[in-house]
């Protein structure tokens, strides 16, 4: 089935991946970080957490949570029609196609970054002797068992949803190129 702008709809698997990426940001990432942003010290070293929190850690966590909301919305845009055509409520852009490459590149960069960050976290937690890592002074070592699976799920599902967006918008891009190609005298 094709949606109004000529892009095929995502498959069920692709829709599930987009929802998992969205929920991984909104349900997996934000609650823990907002809890810390409000000063709750679960899975922290309380004495060090208070100093870190007062030195700007709380503000940092609020900003990080806001960015995760944007990441969740972005994940949904990869599988929803409003990710390919701007909705009517967007002034000056309503009805126009969303530029393909910025979306595809952002999906790829985010998913690779999340995956590399997860690998770094595994290395820092288990394989290195990073005694000067300041996060070890603030957060309990058990947080790695919550964060690593959550980030692996987030990065993998975002990659699947991003690939879906790339695949589905390729037809539209090819059609637009053929329409924009100059016609020769014989055609």
Tab-separated table of C-alpha atoms in Angstrom:
chain	number	residue	atom	x	y	z
A	1	UNK	CA	0.000	0.000	0.000
A	2	UNK	CA	1.214	3.508	-0.803
A	3	UNK	CA	0.612	6.612	1.272
A	4	UNK	CA	-0.402	9.931	-0.259
A	5	UNK	CA	3.086	11.066	-1.271
A	6	UNK	CA	3.970	7.963	-3.238
A	7	UNK	CA	6.065	6.241	-0.552
A	8	UNK	CA	5.151	2.693	0.389
A	9	UNK	CA	4.065	2.134	3.958
A	10	UNK	CA	6.569	0.515	6.300
A	11	UNK	CA	6.224	-3.211	6.872
A	12	UNK	CA	4.996	-4.475	10.216
A	13	UNK	CA	8.569	-5.291	11.272
A	14	UNK	CA	9.701	-1.766	10.358
A	15	UNK	CA	6.808	-0.184	12.260
A	16	UNK	CA	7.631	-2.293	15.307
A	17	UNK	CA	11.287	-1.214	15.087
A	18	UNK	CA	10.263	2.448	14.924
A	19	UNK	CA	7.996	2.064	17.938
A	20	UNK	CA	10.723	0.234	19.873
A	21	UNK	CA	13.229	3.013	19.075
A	22	UNK	CA	10.706	5.629	20.203
A	23	UNK	CA	9.790	3.801	23.384
A	24	UNK	CA	13.411	3.032	24.162
A	25	UNK	CA	14.037	6.776	24.269
A	26	UNK	CA	10.811	7.738	26.024
A	27	UNK	CA	10.355	4.818	28.420
A	28	UNK	CA	13.835	3.336	28.689
A	29	UNK	CA	15.976	6.463	28.864
A	30	UNK	CA	13.927	9.393	30.144
A	31	UNK	CA	12.433	8.048	33.413
A	32	UNK	CA	15.809	7.162	34.924
A	33	UNK	CA	17.397	10.440	33.843
A	34	UNK	CA	14.453	12.557	34.973
A	35	UNK	CA	14.523	10.800	38.315
A	36	UNK	CA	18.166	11.818	38.679
A	37	UNK	CA	17.382	15.313	37.344
A	38	UNK	CA	14.889	15.762	40.193
A	39	UNK	CA	17.525	14.653	42.698
A	40	UNK	CA	16.511	11.030	43.352
A	41	UNK	CA	19.691	9.086	44.066
A	42	UNK	CA	18.774	5.568	42.904
A	43	UNK	CA	21.861	3.765	41.524
A	44	UNK	CA	24.190	6.608	42.504
A	45	UNK	CA	26.876	7.239	45.068
A	46	UNK	CA	24.834	9.693	47.103
A	47	UNK	CA	27.668	11.775	48.550
A	48	UNK	CA	29.278	12.365	45.148
A	49	UNK	CA	25.943	12.713	43.365
A	50	UNK	CA	24.905	15.741	45.422
A	51	UNK	CA	28.093	17.644	44.553
A	52	UNK	CA	27.853	16.676	40.878
A	53	UNK	CA	24.161	17.615	40.838
A	54	UNK	CA	24.849	21.041	42.351
A	55	UNK	CA	27.671	21.668	39.870
A	56	UNK	CA	25.273	21.476	36.922
A	57	UNK	CA	24.513	17.775	36.710
A	58	UNK	CA	20.797	18.362	37.277
A	59	UNK	CA	20.547	20.850	34.410
A	60	UNK	CA	22.525	18.493	32.190
A	61	UNK	CA	20.071	15.680	32.916
A	62	UNK	CA	17.061	17.879	32.086
A	63	UNK	CA	18.634	18.836	28.745
A	64	UNK	CA	19.516	15.203	28.054
A	65	UNK	CA	15.919	14.169	28.752
A	66	UNK	CA	14.626	16.858	26.399
A	67	UNK	CA	16.942	15.604	23.689
A	68	UNK	CA	15.632	12.072	24.253
A	69	UNK	CA	12.077	13.359	23.653
A	70	UNK	CA	13.277	14.711	20.306
A	71	UNK	CA	14.919	11.349	19.558
A	72	UNK	CA	11.616	9.581	20.262
A	73	UNK	CA	9.716	11.927	17.950
A	74	UNK	CA	12.398	11.447	15.307
A	75	UNK	CA	12.083	7.646	15.559
A	76	UNK	CA	8.338	7.924	14.962
A	77	UNK	CA	8.909	10.219	11.974
A	78	UNK	CA	10.798	7.393	10.289
A	79	UNK	CA	7.666	5.234	10.141
A	80	UNK	CA	4.810	7.758	9.983
A	81	UNK	CA	3.504	9.667	6.943
A	82	UNK	CA	4.414	13.009	8.530
A	83	UNK	CA	8.050	11.927	8.300
A	84	UNK	CA	7.896	12.047	4.506
A	85	UNK	CA	5.492	14.967	3.918
A	86	UNK	CA	5.196	17.970	6.229
A	87	UNK	CA	1.730	18.055	7.878
A	88	UNK	CA	-0.746	20.878	7.227
A	89	UNK	CA	-0.078	22.439	10.611
A	90	UNK	CA	3.556	23.284	9.723
A	91	UNK	CA	3.593	26.859	8.371
A	92	UNK	CA	5.310	27.473	5.011
A	93	UNK	CA	6.172	23.766	4.591
A	94	UNK	CA	2.726	22.142	4.695
A	95	UNK	CA	2.327	19.489	2.012
A	96	UNK	CA	5.940	19.615	0.846
A	97	UNK	CA	8.145	16.544	0.896
A	98	UNK	CA	10.568	16.226	3.795
A	99	UNK	CA	14.139	16.311	2.420
A	100	UNK	CA	15.297	12.709	2.327
A	101	UNK	CA	19.036	12.832	3.005
A	102	UNK	CA	19.060	14.821	6.252
A	103	UNK	CA	16.629	12.301	7.755
A	104	UNK	CA	18.546	9.272	6.468
A	105	UNK	CA	21.898	10.671	7.618
A	106	UNK	CA	20.568	11.615	11.058
A	107	UNK	CA	19.105	8.130	11.538
A	108	UNK	CA	22.391	6.521	10.527
A	109	UNK	CA	24.579	8.800	12.627
A	110	UNK	CA	22.366	8.463	15.716
A	111	UNK	CA	22.166	4.689	15.543
A	112	UNK	CA	25.931	4.332	14.997
A	113	UNK	CA	26.657	6.821	17.803
A	114	UNK	CA	24.378	4.961	20.225
A	115	UNK	CA	26.028	1.663	19.321
A	116	UNK	CA	29.576	3.052	19.687
A	117	UNK	CA	28.640	4.725	22.965
A	118	UNK	CA	27.367	1.372	24.217
A	119	UNK	CA	30.603	-0.365	23.195
A	120	UNK	CA	32.576	2.348	24.981
A	121	UNK	CA	30.436	1.900	28.105
A	122	UNK	CA	31.098	-1.857	28.077
A	123	UNK	CA	34.809	-1.246	27.650
A	124	UNK	CA	34.922	1.404	30.378
A	125	UNK	CA	32.917	-0.721	32.819
A	126	UNK	CA	34.483	-4.132	32.342
A	127	UNK	CA	37.660	-4.081	30.292
A	128	UNK	CA	39.575	-0.938	31.148
A	129	UNK	CA	41.247	0.429	34.194
A	130	UNK	CA	39.745	3.904	33.948
A	131	UNK	CA	40.112	4.833	37.569
A	132	UNK	CA	39.940	8.529	36.714
A	133	UNK	CA	36.501	8.205	35.064
A	134	UNK	CA	34.368	10.796	36.937
A	135	UNK	CA	31.104	8.938	36.242
A	136	UNK	CA	32.314	6.074	38.453
A	137	UNK	CA	32.344	8.508	41.361
A	138	UNK	CA	28.736	9.583	40.738
A	139	UNK	CA	26.864	6.541	39.414
A	140	UNK	CA	26.770	3.042	40.821
A	141	UNK	CA	28.375	0.287	38.751
A	142	UNK	CA	25.037	-1.511	38.444
A	143	UNK	CA	23.716	1.131	36.042
A	144	UNK	CA	25.649	-0.576	33.234
A	145	UNK	CA	23.293	-3.568	33.467
A	146	UNK	CA	20.352	-1.282	32.818
A	147	UNK	CA	21.974	0.997	30.242
A	148	UNK	CA	23.755	-1.422	27.909
A	149	UNK	CA	20.735	-3.530	26.910
A	150	UNK	CA	18.579	-0.418	26.602
A	151	UNK	CA	21.089	1.334	24.333
A	152	UNK	CA	21.646	-1.797	22.209
A	153	UNK	CA	17.895	-2.098	21.648
A	154	UNK	CA	17.618	1.622	20.896
A	155	UNK	CA	20.485	1.670	18.384
A	156	UNK	CA	19.413	-1.532	16.618
A	157	UNK	CA	15.774	-0.569	16.265
A	158	UNK	CA	16.701	2.945	15.109
A	159	UNK	CA	18.933	1.423	12.422
A	160	UNK	CA	16.075	-0.788	11.175
A	161	UNK	CA	13.631	2.148	11.133
A	162	UNK	CA	16.211	4.357	9.378
A	163	UNK	CA	16.868	1.693	6.750
A	164	UNK	CA	13.114	1.402	6.249
A	165	UNK	CA	12.872	5.152	5.652
A	166	UNK	CA	15.769	5.001	3.184
A	167	UNK	CA	14.255	2.072	1.286
A	168	UNK	CA	10.747	3.518	1.193
A	169	UNK	CA	11.808	7.003	0.058
A	170	UNK	CA	14.191	5.688	-2.640
A	171	UNK	CA	11.304	5.201	-5.115
A	172	UNK	CA	10.090	8.747	-4.537
A	173	UNK	CA	13.603	10.128	-5.007
A	174	UNK	CA	14.069	8.194	-8.267
A	175	UNK	CA	10.696	9.392	-9.535
A	176	UNK	CA	11.535	12.998	-8.677
A	177	UNK	CA	14.890	12.727	-10.470
A	178	UNK	CA	13.248	11.366	-13.606
A	179	UNK	CA	10.668	14.174	-13.561
A	180	UNK	CA	13.389	16.788	-13.147
A	181	UNK	CA	15.652	15.354	-15.853
A	182	UNK	CA	15.843	17.575	-18.931
A	183	UNK	CA	14.041	16.212	-21.957
A	184	UNK	CA	15.966	15.835	-25.177
A	185	UNK	CA	14.528	16.763	-28.539
A	186	UNK	CA	13.777	13.159	-29.447
A	187	UNK	CA	11.846	12.230	-26.301
